[in-house]
mmCIF file of C-alpha atoms in Angstrom:
data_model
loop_
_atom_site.group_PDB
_atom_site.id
_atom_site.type_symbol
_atom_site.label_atom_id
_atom_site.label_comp_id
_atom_site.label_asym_id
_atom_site.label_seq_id
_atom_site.Cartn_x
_atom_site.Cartn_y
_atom_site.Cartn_z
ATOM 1 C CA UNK I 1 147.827 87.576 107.289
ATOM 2 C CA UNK I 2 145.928 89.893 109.077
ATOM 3 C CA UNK I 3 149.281 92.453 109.907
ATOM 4 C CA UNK I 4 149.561 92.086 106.583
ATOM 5 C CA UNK I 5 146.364 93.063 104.963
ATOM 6 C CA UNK I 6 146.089 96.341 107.667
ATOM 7 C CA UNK I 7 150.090 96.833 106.291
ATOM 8 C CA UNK I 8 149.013 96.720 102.403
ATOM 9 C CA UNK I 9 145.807 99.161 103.556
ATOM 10 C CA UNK I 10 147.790 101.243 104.706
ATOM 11 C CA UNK I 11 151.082 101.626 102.507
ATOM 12 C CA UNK I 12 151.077 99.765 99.406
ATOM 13 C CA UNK I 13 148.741 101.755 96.296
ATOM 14 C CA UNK I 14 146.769 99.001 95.229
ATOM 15 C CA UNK I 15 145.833 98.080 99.115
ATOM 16 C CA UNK I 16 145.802 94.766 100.250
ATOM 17 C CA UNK I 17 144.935 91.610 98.172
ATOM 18 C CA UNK I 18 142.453 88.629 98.252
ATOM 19 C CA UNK I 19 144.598 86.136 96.832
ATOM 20 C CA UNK I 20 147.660 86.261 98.826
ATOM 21 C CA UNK I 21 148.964 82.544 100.176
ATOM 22 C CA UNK I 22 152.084 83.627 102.203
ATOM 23 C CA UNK I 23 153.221 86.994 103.634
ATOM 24 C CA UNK I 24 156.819 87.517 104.901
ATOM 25 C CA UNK I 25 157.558 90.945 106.900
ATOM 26 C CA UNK I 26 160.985 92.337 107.818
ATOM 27 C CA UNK I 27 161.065 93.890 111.555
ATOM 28 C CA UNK I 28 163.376 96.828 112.441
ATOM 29 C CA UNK I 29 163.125 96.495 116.224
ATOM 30 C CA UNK I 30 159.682 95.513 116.824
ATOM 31 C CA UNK I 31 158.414 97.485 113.979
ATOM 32 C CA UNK I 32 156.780 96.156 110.922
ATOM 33 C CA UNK I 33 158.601 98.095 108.224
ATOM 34 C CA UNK I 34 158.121 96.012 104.808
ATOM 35 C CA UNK I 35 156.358 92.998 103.433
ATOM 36 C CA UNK I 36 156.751 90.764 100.299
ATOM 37 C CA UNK I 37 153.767 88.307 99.612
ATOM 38 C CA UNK I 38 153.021 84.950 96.952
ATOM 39 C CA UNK I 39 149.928 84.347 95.983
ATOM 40 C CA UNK I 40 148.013 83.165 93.305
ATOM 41 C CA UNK I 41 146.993 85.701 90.380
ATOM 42 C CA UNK I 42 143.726 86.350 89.495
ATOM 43 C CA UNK I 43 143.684 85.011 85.912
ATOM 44 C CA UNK I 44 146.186 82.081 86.740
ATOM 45 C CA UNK I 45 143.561 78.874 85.528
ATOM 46 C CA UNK I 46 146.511 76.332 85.181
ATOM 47 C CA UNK I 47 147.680 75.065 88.239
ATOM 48 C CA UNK I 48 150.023 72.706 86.417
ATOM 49 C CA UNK I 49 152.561 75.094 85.343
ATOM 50 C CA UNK I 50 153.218 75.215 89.119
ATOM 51 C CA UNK I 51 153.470 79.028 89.270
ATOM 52 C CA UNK I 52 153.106 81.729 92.068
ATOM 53 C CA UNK I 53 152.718 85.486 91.530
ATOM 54 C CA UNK I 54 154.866 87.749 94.001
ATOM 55 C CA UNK I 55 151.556 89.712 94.419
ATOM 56 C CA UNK I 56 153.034 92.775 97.126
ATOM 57 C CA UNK I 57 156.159 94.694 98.151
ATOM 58 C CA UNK I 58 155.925 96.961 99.985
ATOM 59 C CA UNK I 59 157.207 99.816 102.302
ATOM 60 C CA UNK I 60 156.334 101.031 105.191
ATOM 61 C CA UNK I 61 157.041 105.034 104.651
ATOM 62 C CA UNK I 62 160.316 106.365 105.737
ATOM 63 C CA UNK I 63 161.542 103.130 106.051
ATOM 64 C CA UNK I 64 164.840 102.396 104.653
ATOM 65 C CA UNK I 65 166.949 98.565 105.259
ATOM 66 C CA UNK I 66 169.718 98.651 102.339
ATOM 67 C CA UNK I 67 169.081 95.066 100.629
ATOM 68 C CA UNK I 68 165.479 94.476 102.383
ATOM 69 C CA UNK I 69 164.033 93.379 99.666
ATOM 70 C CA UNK I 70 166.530 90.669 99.242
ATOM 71 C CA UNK I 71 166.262 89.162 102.542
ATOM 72 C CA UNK I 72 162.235 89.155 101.750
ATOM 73 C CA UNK I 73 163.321 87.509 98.792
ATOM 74 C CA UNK I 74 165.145 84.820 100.091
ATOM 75 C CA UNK I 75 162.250 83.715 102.237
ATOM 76 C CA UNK I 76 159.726 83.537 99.299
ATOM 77 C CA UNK I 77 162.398 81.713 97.046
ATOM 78 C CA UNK I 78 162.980 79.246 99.616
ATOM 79 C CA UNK I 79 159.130 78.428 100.693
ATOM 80 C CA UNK I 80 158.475 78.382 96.782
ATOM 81 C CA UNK I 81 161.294 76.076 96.445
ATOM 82 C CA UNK I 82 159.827 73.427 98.971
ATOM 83 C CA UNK I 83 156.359 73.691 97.979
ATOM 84 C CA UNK I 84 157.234 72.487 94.653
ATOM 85 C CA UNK I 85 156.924 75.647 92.791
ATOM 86 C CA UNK I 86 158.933 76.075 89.020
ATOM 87 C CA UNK I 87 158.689 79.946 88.374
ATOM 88 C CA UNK I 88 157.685 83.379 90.726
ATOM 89 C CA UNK I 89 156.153 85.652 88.335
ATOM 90 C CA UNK I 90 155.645 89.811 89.016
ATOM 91 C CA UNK I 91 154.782 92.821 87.668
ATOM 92 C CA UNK I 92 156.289 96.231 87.769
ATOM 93 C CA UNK I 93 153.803 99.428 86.939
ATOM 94 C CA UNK I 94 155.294 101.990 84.927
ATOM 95 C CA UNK I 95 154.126 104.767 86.735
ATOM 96 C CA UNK I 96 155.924 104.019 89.772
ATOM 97 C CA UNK I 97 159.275 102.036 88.966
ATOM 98 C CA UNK I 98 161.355 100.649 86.021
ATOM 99 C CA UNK I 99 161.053 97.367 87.987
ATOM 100 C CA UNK I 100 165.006 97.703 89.395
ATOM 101 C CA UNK I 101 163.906 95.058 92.310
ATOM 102 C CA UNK I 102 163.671 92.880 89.878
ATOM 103 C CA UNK I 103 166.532 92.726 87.774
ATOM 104 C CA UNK I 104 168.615 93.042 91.698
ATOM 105 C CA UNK I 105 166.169 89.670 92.771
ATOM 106 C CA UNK I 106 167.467 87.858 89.766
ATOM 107 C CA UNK I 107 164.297 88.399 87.686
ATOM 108 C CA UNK I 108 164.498 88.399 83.839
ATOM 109 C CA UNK I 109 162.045 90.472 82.329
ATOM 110 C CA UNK I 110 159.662 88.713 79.933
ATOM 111 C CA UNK I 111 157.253 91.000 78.520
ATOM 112 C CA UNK I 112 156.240 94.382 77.965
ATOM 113 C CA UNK I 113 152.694 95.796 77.968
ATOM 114 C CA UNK I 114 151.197 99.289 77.180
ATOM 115 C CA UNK I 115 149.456 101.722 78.357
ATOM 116 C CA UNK I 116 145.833 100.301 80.191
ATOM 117 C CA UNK I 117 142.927 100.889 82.455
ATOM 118 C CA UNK I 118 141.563 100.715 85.368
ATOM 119 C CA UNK I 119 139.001 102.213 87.475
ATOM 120 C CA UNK I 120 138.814 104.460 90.413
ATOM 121 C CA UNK I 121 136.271 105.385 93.121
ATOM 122 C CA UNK I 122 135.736 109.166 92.825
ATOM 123 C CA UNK I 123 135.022 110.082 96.300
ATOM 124 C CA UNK I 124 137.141 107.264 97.167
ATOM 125 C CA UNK I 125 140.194 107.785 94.624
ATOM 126 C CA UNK I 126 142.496 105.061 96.493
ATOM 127 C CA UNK I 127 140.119 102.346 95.690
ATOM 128 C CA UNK I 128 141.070 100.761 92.240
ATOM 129 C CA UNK I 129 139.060 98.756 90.925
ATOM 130 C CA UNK I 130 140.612 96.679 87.555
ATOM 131 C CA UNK I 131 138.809 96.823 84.095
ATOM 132 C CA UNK I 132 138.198 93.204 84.526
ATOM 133 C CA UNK I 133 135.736 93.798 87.282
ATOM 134 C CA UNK I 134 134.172 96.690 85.263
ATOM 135 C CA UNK I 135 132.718 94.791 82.192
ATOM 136 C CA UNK I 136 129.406 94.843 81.215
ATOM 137 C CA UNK I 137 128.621 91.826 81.898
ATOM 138 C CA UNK I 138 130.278 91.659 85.636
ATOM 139 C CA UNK I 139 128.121 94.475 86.557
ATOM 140 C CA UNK I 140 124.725 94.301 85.478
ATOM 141 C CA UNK I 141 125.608 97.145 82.784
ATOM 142 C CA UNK I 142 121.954 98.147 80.566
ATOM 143 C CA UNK I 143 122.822 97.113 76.677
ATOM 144 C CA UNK I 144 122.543 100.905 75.821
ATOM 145 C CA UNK I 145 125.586 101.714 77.726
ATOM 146 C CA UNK I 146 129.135 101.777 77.076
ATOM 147 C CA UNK I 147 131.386 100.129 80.139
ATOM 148 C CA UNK I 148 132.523 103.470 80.489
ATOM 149 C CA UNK I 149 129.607 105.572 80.298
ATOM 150 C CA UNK I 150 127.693 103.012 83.253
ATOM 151 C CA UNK I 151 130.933 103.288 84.867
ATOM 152 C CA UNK I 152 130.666 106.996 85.155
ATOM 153 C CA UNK I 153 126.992 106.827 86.546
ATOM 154 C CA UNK I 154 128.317 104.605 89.239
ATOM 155 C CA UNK I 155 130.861 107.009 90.399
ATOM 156 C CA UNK I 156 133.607 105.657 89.047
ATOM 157 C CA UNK I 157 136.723 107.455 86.722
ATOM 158 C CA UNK I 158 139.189 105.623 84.258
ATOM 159 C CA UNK I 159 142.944 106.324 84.522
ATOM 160 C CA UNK I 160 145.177 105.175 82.045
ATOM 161 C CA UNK I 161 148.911 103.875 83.556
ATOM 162 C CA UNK I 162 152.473 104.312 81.412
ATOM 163 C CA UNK I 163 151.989 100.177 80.488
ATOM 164 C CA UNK I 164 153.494 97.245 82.402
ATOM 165 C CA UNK I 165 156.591 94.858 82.664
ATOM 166 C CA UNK I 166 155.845 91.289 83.610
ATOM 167 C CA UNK I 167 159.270 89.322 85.295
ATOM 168 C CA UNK I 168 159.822 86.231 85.728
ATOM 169 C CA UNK I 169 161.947 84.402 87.737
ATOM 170 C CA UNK I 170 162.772 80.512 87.220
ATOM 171 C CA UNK I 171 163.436 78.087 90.557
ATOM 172 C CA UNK I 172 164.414 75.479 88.269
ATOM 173 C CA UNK I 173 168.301 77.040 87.736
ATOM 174 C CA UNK I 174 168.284 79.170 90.804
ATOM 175 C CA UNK I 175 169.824 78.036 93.961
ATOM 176 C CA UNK I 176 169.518 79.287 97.752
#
């Protein structure tokens, strides 16, 4: 967990993740050059639906193994599998991919969202921070003040992404 963590710091955008359950890395030599993680996500309330979120891929820079994110894959699937798990949910961020992986992994896409918000740190731009996080009432906001406007004061800037594709994929008529 802790490679992992240092490995998301370092290479994925969003940085590394508090609610990540199992991390699976693929070595070339002895060199750590991408990592796939499950974990729960952070608005999942209903454990009974039995779902886990693949939370992190990610690439170490100039690293290339042709079907690597396969093999990662194939390790989640099966560790899903056995803990009793009936769908792997993920997300693919406009701005950076049209979610290929996915459809490749066997995904079906379910959903798609528009354009939102988040927050970054000004002096600190590679800190996001979601618009969850930022509400008024998370953050000790005065009532005369917009989100944004107490957001601002706090050294913080909003930037808009190009929306959101939520995938699904369903253990139930997969097999390994």
């Amino acid at each position: 967990k802790e490679d992992s963590i240092h490995f998301f710091d370092s290479y994925h955008i969003q940085g590394s993740n508090k609610l990540g359950v199992i991390f699976f890395g693929l070595f070339s030599e002895d060199h750590l050059c991408r990592i796939m993680s499950l974990g729960r996500h952070s608005r999942q309330t209903d454990t009974s639906k039995k779902e886990i979120t693949l939370d992190r891929l990610c690439f170490k820079d100039g690293s290339n193994i042709v079907g690597g994110a396969s093999k990662l894959f194939s390790r989640c699937l099966g560790w899903a599998k056995s803990n009793g798990y009936k769908k792997i949910i993920s997300f693919s961020d406009n701005r950076w991919s049209l979610g290929r992986v996915y459809e490749k992994m066997g995904f079906s896409l379910e959903k798609e969202y528009g354009a939102d918000y988040s927050y970054v740190e000004i002096k600190n731009p590679r800190k996001r921070l979601s618009k969850q996080s930022q509400k008024k009432s998370m953050t000790n906001c005065p009532d005369e003040l917009t989100e944004h406007t107490w957001a601002v004061q706090r050294g913080l800037a909003r930037i808009y992404d190009c929306g959101k594709k939520r995938w699904v994929f369903d253990i139930d008529t997969s097999s390994l």
